[in-house]
PDB file of C-alpha atoms in Angstrom:
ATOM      1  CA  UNK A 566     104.247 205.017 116.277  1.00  0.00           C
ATOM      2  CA  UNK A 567     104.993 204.545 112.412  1.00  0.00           C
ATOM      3  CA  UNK A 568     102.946 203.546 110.162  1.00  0.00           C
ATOM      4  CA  UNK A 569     105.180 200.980 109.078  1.00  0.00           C
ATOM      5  CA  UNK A 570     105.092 199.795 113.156  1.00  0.00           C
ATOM      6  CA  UNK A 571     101.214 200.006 112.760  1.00  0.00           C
ATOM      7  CA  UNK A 572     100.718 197.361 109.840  1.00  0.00           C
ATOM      8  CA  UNK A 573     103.429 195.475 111.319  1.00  0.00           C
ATOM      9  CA  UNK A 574     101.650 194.524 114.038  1.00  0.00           C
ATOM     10  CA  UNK A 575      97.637 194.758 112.202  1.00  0.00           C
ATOM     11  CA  UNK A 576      99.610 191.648 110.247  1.00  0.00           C
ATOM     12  CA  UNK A 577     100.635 190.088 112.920  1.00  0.00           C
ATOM     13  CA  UNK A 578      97.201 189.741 114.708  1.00  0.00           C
ATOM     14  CA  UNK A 579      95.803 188.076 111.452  1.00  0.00           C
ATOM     15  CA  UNK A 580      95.114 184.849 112.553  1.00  0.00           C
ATOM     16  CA  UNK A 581      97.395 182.068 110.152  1.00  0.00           C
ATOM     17  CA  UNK A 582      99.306 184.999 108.925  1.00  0.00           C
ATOM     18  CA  UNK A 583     102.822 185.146 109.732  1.00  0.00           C
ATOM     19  CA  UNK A 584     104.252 188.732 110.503  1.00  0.00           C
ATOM     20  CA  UNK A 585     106.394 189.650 107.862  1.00  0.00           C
ATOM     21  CA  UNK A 586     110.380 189.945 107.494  1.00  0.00           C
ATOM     22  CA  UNK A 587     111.978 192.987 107.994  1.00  0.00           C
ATOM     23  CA  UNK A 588     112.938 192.996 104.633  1.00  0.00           C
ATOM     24  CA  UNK A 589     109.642 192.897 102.899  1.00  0.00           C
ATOM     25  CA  UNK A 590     108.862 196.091 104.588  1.00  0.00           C
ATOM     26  CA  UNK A 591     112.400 197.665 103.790  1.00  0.00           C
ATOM     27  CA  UNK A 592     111.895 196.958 100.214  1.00  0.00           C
ATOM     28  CA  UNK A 593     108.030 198.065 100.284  1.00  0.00           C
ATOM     29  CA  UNK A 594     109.745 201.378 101.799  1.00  0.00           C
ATOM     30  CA  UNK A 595     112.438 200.990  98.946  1.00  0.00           C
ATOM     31  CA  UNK A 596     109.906 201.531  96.053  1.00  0.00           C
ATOM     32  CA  UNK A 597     108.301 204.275  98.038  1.00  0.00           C
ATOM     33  CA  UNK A 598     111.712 206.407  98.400  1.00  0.00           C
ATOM     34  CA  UNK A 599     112.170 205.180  94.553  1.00  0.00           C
ATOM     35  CA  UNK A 600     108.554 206.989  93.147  1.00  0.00           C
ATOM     36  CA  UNK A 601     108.824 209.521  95.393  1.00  0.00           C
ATOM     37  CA  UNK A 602     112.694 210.301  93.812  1.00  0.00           C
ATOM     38  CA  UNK A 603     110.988 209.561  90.500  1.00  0.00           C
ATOM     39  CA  UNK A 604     108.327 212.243  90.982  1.00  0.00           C
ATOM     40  CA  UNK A 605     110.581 214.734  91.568  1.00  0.00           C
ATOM     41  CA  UNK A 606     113.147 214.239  88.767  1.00  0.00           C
ATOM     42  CA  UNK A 607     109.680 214.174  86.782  1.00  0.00           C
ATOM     43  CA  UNK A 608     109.203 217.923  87.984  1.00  0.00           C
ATOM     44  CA  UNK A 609     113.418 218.318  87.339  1.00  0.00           C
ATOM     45  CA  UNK A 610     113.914 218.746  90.974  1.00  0.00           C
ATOM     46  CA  UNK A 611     117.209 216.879  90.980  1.00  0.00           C
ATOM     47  CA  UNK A 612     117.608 217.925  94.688  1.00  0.00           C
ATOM     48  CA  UNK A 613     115.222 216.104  96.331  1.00  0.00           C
ATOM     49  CA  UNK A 614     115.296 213.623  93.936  1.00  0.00           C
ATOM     50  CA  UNK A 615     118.713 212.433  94.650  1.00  0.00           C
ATOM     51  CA  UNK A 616     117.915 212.522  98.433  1.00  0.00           C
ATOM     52  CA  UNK A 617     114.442 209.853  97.537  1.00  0.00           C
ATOM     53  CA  UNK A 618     116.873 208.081  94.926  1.00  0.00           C
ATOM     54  CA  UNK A 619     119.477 207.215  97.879  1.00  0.00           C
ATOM     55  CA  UNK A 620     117.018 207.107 100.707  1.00  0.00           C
ATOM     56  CA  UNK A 621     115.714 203.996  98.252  1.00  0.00           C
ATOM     57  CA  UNK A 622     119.300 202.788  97.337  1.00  0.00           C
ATOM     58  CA  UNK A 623     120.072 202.157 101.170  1.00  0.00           C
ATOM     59  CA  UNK A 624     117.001 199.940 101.838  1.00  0.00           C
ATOM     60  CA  UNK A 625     116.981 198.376  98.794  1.00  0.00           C
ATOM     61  CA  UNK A 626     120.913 197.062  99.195  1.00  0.00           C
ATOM     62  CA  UNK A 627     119.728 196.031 102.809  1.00  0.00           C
ATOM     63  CA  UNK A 628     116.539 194.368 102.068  1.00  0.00           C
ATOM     64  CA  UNK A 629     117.782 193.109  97.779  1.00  0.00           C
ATOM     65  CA  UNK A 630     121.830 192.717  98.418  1.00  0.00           C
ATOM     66  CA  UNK A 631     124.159 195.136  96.577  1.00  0.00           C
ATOM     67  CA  UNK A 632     124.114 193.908  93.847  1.00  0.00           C
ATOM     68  CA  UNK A 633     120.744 193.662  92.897  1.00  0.00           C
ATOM     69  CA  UNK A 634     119.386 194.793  89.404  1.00  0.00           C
ATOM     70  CA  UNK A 635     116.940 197.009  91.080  1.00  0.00           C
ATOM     71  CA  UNK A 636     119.992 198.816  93.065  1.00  0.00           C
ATOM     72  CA  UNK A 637     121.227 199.093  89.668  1.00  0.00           C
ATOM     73  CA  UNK A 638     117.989 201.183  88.293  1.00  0.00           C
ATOM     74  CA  UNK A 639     118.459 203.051  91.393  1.00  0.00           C
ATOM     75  CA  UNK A 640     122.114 204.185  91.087  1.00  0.00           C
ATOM     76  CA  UNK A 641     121.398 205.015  87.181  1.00  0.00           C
ATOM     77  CA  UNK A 642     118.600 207.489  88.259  1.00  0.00           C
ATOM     78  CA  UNK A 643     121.089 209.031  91.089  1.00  0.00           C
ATOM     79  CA  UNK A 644     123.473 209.127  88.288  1.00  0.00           C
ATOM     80  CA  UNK A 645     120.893 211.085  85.686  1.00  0.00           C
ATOM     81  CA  UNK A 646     119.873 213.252  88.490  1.00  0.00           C
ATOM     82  CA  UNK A 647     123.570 214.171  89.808  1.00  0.00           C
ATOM     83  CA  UNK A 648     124.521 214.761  86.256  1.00  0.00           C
ATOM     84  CA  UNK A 649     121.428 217.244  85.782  1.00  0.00           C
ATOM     85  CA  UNK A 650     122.948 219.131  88.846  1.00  0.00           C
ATOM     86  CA  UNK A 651     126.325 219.262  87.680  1.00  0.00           C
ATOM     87  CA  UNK A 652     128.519 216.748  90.065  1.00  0.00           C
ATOM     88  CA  UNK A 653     129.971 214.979  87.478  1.00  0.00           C
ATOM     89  CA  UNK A 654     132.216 213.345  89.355  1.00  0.00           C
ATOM     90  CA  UNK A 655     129.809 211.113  91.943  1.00  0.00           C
ATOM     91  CA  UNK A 656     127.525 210.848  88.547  1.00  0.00           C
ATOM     92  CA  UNK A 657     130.225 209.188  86.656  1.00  0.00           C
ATOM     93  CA  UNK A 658     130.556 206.844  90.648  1.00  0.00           C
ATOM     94  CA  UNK A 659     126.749 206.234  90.125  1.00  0.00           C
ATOM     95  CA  UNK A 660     126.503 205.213  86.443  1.00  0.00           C
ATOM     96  CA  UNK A 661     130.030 203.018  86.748  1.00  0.00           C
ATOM     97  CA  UNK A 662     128.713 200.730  89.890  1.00  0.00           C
ATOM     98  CA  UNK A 663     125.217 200.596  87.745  1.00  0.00           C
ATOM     99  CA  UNK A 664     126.741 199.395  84.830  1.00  0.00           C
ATOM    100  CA  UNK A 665     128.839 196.689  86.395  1.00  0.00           C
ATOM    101  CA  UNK A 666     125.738 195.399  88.237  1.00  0.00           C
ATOM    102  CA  UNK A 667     123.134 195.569  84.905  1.00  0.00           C
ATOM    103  CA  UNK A 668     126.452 193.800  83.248  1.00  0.00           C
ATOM    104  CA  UNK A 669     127.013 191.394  85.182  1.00  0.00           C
ATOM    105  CA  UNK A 670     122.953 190.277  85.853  1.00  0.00           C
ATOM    106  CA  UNK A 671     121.734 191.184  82.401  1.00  0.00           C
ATOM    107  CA  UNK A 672     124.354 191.010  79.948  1.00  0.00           C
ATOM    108  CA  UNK A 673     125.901 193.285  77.787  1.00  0.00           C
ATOM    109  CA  UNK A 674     123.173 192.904  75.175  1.00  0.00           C
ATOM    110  CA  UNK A 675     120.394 193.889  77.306  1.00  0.00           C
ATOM    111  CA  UNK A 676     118.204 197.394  77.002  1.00  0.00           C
ATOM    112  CA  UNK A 677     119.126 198.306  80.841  1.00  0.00           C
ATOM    113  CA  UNK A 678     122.914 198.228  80.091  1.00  0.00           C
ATOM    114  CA  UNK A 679     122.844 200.305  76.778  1.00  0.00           C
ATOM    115  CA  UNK A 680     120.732 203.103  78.933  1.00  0.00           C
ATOM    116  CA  UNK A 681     123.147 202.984  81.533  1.00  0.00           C
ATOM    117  CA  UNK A 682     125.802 203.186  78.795  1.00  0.00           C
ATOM    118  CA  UNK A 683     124.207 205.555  76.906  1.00  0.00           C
ATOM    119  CA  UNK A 684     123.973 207.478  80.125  1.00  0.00           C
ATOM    120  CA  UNK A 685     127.820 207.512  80.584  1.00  0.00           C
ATOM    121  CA  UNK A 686     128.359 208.798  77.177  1.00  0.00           C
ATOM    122  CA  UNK A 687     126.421 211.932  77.676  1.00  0.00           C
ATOM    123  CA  UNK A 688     127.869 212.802  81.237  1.00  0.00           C
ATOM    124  CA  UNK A 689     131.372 212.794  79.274  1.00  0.00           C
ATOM    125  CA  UNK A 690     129.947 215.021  76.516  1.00  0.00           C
ATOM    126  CA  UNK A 691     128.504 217.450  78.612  1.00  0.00           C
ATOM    127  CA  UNK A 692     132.022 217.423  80.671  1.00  0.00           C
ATOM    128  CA  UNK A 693     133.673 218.221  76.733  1.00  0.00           C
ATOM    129  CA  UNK A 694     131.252 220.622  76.293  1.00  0.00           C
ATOM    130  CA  UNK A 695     131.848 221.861  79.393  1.00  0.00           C
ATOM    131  CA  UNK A 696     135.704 222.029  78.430  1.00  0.00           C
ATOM    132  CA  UNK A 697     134.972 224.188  75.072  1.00  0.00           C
ATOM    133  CA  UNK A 698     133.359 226.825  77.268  1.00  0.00           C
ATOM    134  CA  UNK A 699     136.181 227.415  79.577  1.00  0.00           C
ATOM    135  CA  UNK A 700     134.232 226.016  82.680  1.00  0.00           C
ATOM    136  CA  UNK A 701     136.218 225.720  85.521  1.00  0.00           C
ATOM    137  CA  UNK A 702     133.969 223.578  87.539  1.00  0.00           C
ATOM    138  CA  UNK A 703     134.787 220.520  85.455  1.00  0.00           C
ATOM    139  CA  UNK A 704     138.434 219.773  86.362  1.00  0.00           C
ATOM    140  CA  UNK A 705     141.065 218.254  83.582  1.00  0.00           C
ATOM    141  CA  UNK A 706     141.121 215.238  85.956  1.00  0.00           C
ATOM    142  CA  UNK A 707     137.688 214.333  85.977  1.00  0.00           C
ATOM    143  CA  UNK A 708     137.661 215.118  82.673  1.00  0.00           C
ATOM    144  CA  UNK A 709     140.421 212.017  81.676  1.00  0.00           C
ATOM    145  CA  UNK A 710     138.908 209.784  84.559  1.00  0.00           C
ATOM    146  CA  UNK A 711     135.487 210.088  82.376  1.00  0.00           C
ATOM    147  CA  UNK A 712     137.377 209.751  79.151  1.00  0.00           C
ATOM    148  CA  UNK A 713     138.906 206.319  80.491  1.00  0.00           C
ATOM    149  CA  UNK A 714     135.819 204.943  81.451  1.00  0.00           C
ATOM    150  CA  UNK A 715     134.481 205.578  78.506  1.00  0.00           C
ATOM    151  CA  UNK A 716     136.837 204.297  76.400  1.00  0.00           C
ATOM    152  CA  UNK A 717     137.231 201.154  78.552  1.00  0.00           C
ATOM    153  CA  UNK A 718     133.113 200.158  78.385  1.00  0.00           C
ATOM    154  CA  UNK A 719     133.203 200.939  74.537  1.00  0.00           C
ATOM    155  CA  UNK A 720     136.395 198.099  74.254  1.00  0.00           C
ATOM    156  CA  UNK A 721     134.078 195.393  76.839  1.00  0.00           C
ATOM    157  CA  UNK A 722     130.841 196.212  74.389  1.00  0.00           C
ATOM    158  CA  UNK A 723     132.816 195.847  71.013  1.00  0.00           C
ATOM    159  CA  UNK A 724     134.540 192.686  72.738  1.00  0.00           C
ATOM    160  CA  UNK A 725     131.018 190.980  73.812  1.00  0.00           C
ATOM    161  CA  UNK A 726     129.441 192.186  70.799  1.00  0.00           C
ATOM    162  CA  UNK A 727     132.194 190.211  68.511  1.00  0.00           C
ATOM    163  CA  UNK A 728     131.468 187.474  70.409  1.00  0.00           C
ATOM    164  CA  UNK A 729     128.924 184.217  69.164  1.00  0.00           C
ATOM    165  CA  UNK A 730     126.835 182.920  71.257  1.00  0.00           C
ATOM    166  CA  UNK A 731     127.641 179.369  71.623  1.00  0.00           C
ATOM    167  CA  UNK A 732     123.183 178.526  70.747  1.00  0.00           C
ATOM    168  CA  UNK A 733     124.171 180.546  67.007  1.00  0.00           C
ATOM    169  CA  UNK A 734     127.471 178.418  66.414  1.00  0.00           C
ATOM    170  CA  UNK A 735     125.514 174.892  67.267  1.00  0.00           C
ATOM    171  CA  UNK A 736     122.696 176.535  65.207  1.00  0.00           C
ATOM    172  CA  UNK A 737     125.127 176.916  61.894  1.00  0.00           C
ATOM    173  CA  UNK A 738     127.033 173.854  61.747  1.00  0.00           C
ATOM    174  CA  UNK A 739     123.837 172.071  62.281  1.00  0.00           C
TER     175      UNK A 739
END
């Protein structure tokens, strides 16, 4: 028996108490997988920290929905540590569906998104600096699929940047 099985059912002989959802326990297993992967990236061992980053991913997007911002936080740590191991490729994957998520909850002015952001823009400079040095493990493909990315987020920032928020404009022809 688990110990999740255990204080499932010590709960459910509290008298009063109703015995908790499946998902409370998913998500309470969700930040678990989460430290853990954050311990290990804390001791750069991207391995293992990938496999506690994703183990965490998976119950969070069952127990929080996909698109919650706390699958986002996950996917941008998956995407630091796959980027720290050299797969640029499923980094870029990572750091793309975290960005859309943090965008779309949080807005493009928010801390969360610039990270993420800021995060994409150093997986495509290691891939160029990977490019001077004649590595052959970053293809010319990923390469231009990073580049394009790139180029696409820095036109959506520069767009929602430009933009007024419609609280200033009331605030200046007041």
């Amino acid at each position: 028996m688990t110990l999740q099985n255990v204080l499932k059912r010590a709960v459910a002989c509290v008298p009063g108490k109703p015995s908790p959802s499946a998902e409370v326990w998913d998500g309470a297993d969700g930040r678990i997988f989460y430290q853990r992967g954050a311990d290990h990236a804390k001791k750069e061992e991207w391995r293992e920290a990938t496999i506690m980053y994703n183990r965490a991913l998976k119950l969070q997007r069952h127990a929080l929905g996909e698109n919650h911002v706390d699958c986002a936080r996950t996917l941008n740590d998956v995407g630091v540590a796959l980027t720290h191991l050299g797969e640029s490729y499923s980094a870029m994957v990572s750091l793309e569906e975290a960005l859309w998520i943090r965008q779309k909850a949080l807005g493009d002015g928010h801390p969360d998104v610039a990270e993420t952001t800021c995060n994409l823009w150093s997986l495509l400079e290691q891939q160029r600096e990977s490019e001077k040095a004649g590595d052959s493990s970053a293809t010319q493909e990923q390469i231009e699929k990073l580049r394009k990315s790139i180029s696409m987020l820095a036109k959506s920032t520069e767009q929602s940047t430009r933009q007024i928020p419609a609280s200033s404009k009331n605030a200046r022809s007041a």
